[in-house]
Amino acid sequence: MVVDKIRIARQFIDAIPHAQALGMQLGDMGEGWAEISLPYDARFVGEPSTGVIHGGAVSALLDTCSGAAVVSHPKNPGGTATIDLRIDYMRAATPGETIHARAECYHITRSVAFVRATAWDADADHPVATATGTFTVEKQL
Amino acid sequence: MSRATPEPVQVVKHRRDEALKALATGVPYVQFLGITFDRRGDELTAVLPYDPKLIGNPMLPALHGGVTAAFLETAAIIGLSWSIMWADIESGELVPDKLTHDNLPRLPKTVSFTVDYLRSGLPRDAYARAQIVRSGRRYATVDVEAWQDNRLRPFAQGKAHFVMPRKPT
């Protein structure tokens, strides 16, 4: 049952066109949590003089990862949509390095899921960005 | 008292358009998403033409929340940079032909960004306008709103805080 939920959640995330366009790679996933990484790509640079990845690409990663955590939660019967998302950018991601994200759905009601997420690169002790968000709980995918 | 003869309109327009082009086309990620800017005087409207790769939920279908966030953030950063550059563009101090991808003015750095998703993004073109709430020496705050077919029905709004780029000494 739980394994099935995770499998469906994986298919759900894999079918997102924009996640594919950014080359996101779904990592581990459990009940109410997910890990996704974003390999470095010169097309996603936001500051041409340094080669640092655009904050928007990090936002897309954190949003997708947060959504994956909601979809994989046993109390969420279906899909999800973002209600709001706040992102704090602690530092620039190091150019050339893959950005990893982990999101956790720490509370869920019949209508709203609450999520925290963190992004980091090779230096895992110093996060690149953190996010908190609320998401809808849907009856179906 | 006689006023100085105004510059020919095409000279002024050329300078503004070249400065905007350098600012908006110099960022690879902005190009990747396909965002362009429509300018009327000093007012900018960010335009995100619809593309299937921007979809987040293929079943609805709806734009990806991350795309919406990135679009709003881009509109905010370019809008803020544009407002900082405006005085130099108008005075003629900023010479657009010397602006290349390598010596673009440093962009403001995003500290935090909050997006409210008001309705789902449709598979259509989207537009956004930024409003500079405060622009100081070290920090700036920008509100940004995005809509699609109907200006009075925004599908997302955001608020961003930035650290300003240091002026070259």
XYZ file of C-alpha atoms in Angstrom:
310
model
C 0.000 0.000 0.000
C 2.664 2.483 1.085
C 5.053 1.272 -1.604
C 2.257 1.775 -4.125
C 1.694 5.353 -2.962
C 5.391 6.121 -3.376
C 5.416 4.494 -6.811
C 2.456 6.618 -7.939
C 4.098 9.725 -6.490
C 7.271 8.922 -8.475
C 5.274 8.609 -11.689
C 3.530 11.884 -10.872
C 6.838 13.735 -10.469
C 8.451 12.064 -13.483
C 5.555 13.222 -15.670
C 6.109 16.942 -14.967
C 7.271 18.540 -18.249
C 9.070 21.413 -16.546
C 10.944 19.095 -14.166
C 12.145 17.203 -17.263
C 13.080 20.465 -19.012
C 15.300 21.402 -16.068
C 16.795 17.894 -15.903
C 15.638 17.251 -12.330
C 16.532 13.843 -10.927
C 14.224 12.254 -8.394
C 16.204 10.709 -5.542
C 14.895 8.948 -2.439
C 11.296 9.332 -1.433
C 9.343 8.236 1.630
C 6.065 8.959 3.403
C 5.787 12.747 3.306
C 9.355 13.479 2.214
C 11.305 13.595 -1.034
C 14.766 14.339 -2.432
C 15.405 15.805 -5.885
C 18.615 17.095 -7.445
C 19.352 19.556 -10.218
C 22.634 19.019 -12.097
C 24.503 22.196 -13.123
C 23.564 23.504 -16.570
C 24.922 26.694 -18.195
C 21.430 27.431 -19.565
C 20.185 28.097 -16.020
C 22.805 30.728 -15.131
C 21.416 33.910 -13.584
C 24.598 35.971 -13.155
C 26.645 35.748 -16.375
C 29.816 37.211 -14.849
C 30.090 34.443 -12.231
C 28.160 31.487 -13.710
C 25.934 31.237 -10.618
C 22.602 29.475 -11.144
C 19.493 31.729 -11.242
C 17.408 31.876 -8.073
C 14.380 30.985 -10.178
C 15.832 27.568 -11.019
C 16.430 26.941 -7.306
C 12.817 28.033 -6.665
C 11.564 25.574 -9.270
C 13.607 22.791 -7.629
C 12.319 23.599 -4.115
C 8.725 23.924 -5.354
C 8.869 20.572 -7.178
C 10.538 18.837 -4.230
C 7.944 20.284 -1.820
C 5.121 19.124 -4.095
C 6.693 15.644 -4.219
C 6.725 15.512 -0.404
C 3.003 16.362 -0.360
C 2.067 13.831 -3.040
C 3.981 11.080 -1.203
C 2.219 11.783 2.121
C -0.132 8.921 3.091
C -2.878 11.368 4.113
C -2.944 13.068 0.708
C -5.236 11.098 -1.625
C -4.254 12.890 -4.823
C -2.179 15.624 -6.390
C -1.297 19.074 -5.119
C -0.813 22.716 -6.090
C 1.235 25.412 -4.374
C -0.734 27.943 -2.308
C 2.285 29.942 -1.204
C 6.026 29.489 -1.064
C 8.671 31.564 0.697
C 12.299 31.090 -0.234
C 15.322 32.452 1.638
C 18.550 32.528 -0.363
C 21.480 32.070 2.021
C 24.297 32.016 -0.513
C 25.054 31.584 -4.207
C 25.287 27.956 -5.325
C 28.856 27.103 -6.385
C 29.047 27.115 -10.222
C 29.440 23.629 -11.670
C 27.988 21.783 -8.690
C 24.726 19.832 -8.548
C 22.068 21.357 -6.290
C 20.259 18.905 -4.008
C 16.927 19.485 -2.320
C 15.039 17.703 0.435
C 11.473 18.551 1.414
C 9.356 17.339 4.306
C 5.596 17.620 4.691
C 5.483 18.119 8.472
C 1.742 18.674 8.865
C -1.319 17.928 6.780
C -5.050 18.616 7.168
C -7.952 17.677 4.906
C -7.305 20.754 2.777
C -3.760 22.034 3.398
C -0.263 20.525 3.556
C 2.607 22.357 5.310
C 6.116 21.839 3.950
C 9.734 22.773 4.737
C 12.542 22.325 2.217
C 16.295 22.886 2.027
C 18.710 23.121 -0.924
C 22.480 22.639 -0.808
C 25.417 21.848 -3.095
C 28.689 19.983 -2.406
C 29.011 21.916 0.866
C 26.074 20.272 2.646
C 26.734 22.082 5.951
C 25.846 25.469 4.467
C 22.463 25.474 2.707
C 22.053 27.467 -0.505
C 18.384 28.151 0.204
C 15.512 27.126 2.458
C 11.796 27.253 1.758
C 8.525 26.990 3.617
C 5.251 26.575 1.820
C 1.632 25.566 1.961
C 0.062 23.291 -0.624
C -3.447 22.130 -1.532
C -4.616 18.599 -0.733
C -6.474 17.140 -3.708
C -8.913 14.235 -3.858
C -7.326 12.879 -7.002
C -4.131 13.125 -9.015
C 15.479 81.527 -20.737
C 15.809 79.054 -23.560
C 15.834 75.336 -22.949
C 18.421 72.991 -24.448
C 17.202 71.351 -27.643
C 15.728 67.933 -26.798
C 17.579 64.944 -28.206
C 15.961 63.375 -31.295
C 13.421 60.771 -30.204
C 15.159 57.944 -32.092
C 18.411 58.586 -30.237
C 16.653 58.407 -26.869
C 14.687 55.282 -27.873
C 17.782 53.547 -29.226
C 19.683 54.148 -25.990
C 16.799 52.858 -23.845
C 16.166 49.810 -26.029
C 19.840 48.838 -26.206
C 20.199 49.133 -22.429
C 17.120 46.944 -21.910
C 18.387 44.420 -24.447
C 21.750 44.148 -22.686
C 20.012 43.702 -19.345
C 17.361 41.202 -20.422
C 19.148 39.079 -23.016
C 22.400 38.728 -21.071
C 20.941 36.239 -18.581
C 20.893 32.621 -19.854
C 18.056 31.461 -17.561
C 15.822 34.343 -18.713
C 16.483 33.176 -22.289
C 15.798 29.549 -21.335
C 12.330 30.452 -20.044
C 11.752 32.688 -23.091
C 10.978 35.825 -21.076
C 10.964 39.116 -23.007
C 10.274 42.695 -21.931
C 7.865 45.191 -23.394
C 8.869 48.819 -22.724
C 6.641 51.899 -22.699
C 8.739 54.848 -21.518
C 10.258 53.608 -18.280
C 7.471 51.071 -17.635
C 8.412 47.429 -18.206
C 6.084 44.484 -18.686
C 7.669 41.041 -18.529
C 6.185 38.605 -21.056
C 6.350 34.812 -20.729
C 5.144 33.231 -23.990
C 3.488 29.868 -23.446
C 5.637 26.801 -24.097
C 4.816 23.148 -23.294
C 8.046 22.820 -21.277
C 6.628 25.286 -18.724
C 3.854 22.906 -17.647
C 3.838 21.475 -14.127
C 0.580 19.545 -14.129
C -0.064 17.939 -17.524
C -3.535 16.755 -16.474
C -5.076 20.214 -15.935
C -2.834 21.484 -17.657
C -1.263 24.238 -15.536
C 2.009 26.171 -15.484
C 4.622 24.825 -13.046
C 4.672 26.727 -9.748
C 8.440 27.010 -10.109
C 8.018 28.661 -13.511
C 5.615 31.182 -12.016
C 8.063 31.866 -9.169
C 10.996 32.241 -11.576
C 8.963 34.514 -13.859
C 7.966 36.804 -10.969
C 11.510 36.847 -9.602
C 12.949 37.706 -13.026
C 10.395 40.496 -13.494
C 11.379 41.846 -10.062
C 15.171 41.689 -10.613
C 15.091 43.191 -14.111
C 12.541 45.796 -13.004
C 14.745 46.814 -10.090
C 17.953 46.854 -12.160
C 16.192 48.896 -14.820
C 15.085 51.469 -12.261
C 18.656 51.737 -10.928
C 20.050 52.162 -14.464
C 17.382 54.596 -15.659
C 19.061 57.826 -14.517
C 22.338 56.820 -16.200
C 20.533 55.834 -19.399
C 18.740 59.187 -19.533
C 21.833 61.256 -18.794
C 23.739 59.423 -21.497
C 26.343 58.290 -18.964
C 25.505 54.679 -19.728
C 26.645 53.942 -23.267
C 24.683 50.892 -24.458
C 27.112 49.949 -27.228
C 29.722 49.316 -24.553
C 27.376 47.077 -22.550
C 28.224 43.500 -23.393
C 27.380 40.219 -21.706
C 30.643 40.405 -19.779
C 30.441 43.901 -18.356
C 26.768 44.061 -17.492
C 25.991 45.943 -14.308
C 25.945 43.489 -11.372
C 22.388 42.391 -10.619
C 20.744 42.791 -7.197
C 20.945 39.626 -5.090
C 17.692 38.035 -3.907
C 17.523 37.621 -0.132
C 14.021 36.245 0.114
C 11.110 35.768 -2.189
C 7.494 34.963 -1.357
C 4.951 33.883 -3.952
C 1.199 33.637 -3.484
C -0.511 31.437 -6.051
C -3.966 32.915 -6.574
C -5.277 30.684 -9.364
C -3.708 28.068 -11.576
C -1.527 29.333 -14.441
C -3.233 28.518 -17.733
C -1.387 27.230 -20.825
C -1.305 30.785 -22.240
C 1.077 33.741 -22.327
C 1.675 35.405 -18.973
C 2.579 39.002 -18.099
C 4.115 40.579 -15.020
C 4.874 44.029 -13.707
C 7.096 44.915 -10.777
C 6.615 47.828 -8.436
C 9.607 49.113 -6.500
C 8.328 49.563 -2.958
C 11.636 50.829 -1.644
C 15.029 51.149 -3.272
C 17.787 52.093 -0.851
C 21.558 52.122 -0.944
C 21.926 48.610 0.514
C 18.492 46.972 0.322
C 15.416 47.048 -1.872
C 11.878 45.687 -1.676
C 9.834 44.892 -4.784
C 6.207 43.811 -5.262
C 5.350 41.929 -8.425
C 2.083 40.750 -9.940
C 1.376 38.386 -12.838
C -1.723 37.930 -14.938
C -2.782 36.190 -18.159
C -5.872 37.028 -20.194
C -7.414 39.455 -17.738
C -5.393 42.205 -16.052
C -7.832 42.369 -13.131
C -7.519 38.640 -12.396
C -3.879 38.099 -11.342
C -2.824 34.442 -11.052
C 0.173 35.104 -8.802
C 1.754 37.848 -6.739
C 5.119 38.067 -5.044
C 7.267 40.132 -2.735
C 11.042 40.120 -2.933
C 13.827 41.585 -0.820
C 17.190 42.280 -2.425
C 20.696 43.278 -1.470
C 21.765 46.013 -3.863
C 24.853 45.615 -6.054
C 27.811 47.667 -4.896
C 28.530 50.658 -7.101
C 31.920 50.323 -8.825
C 34.342 52.733 -7.142
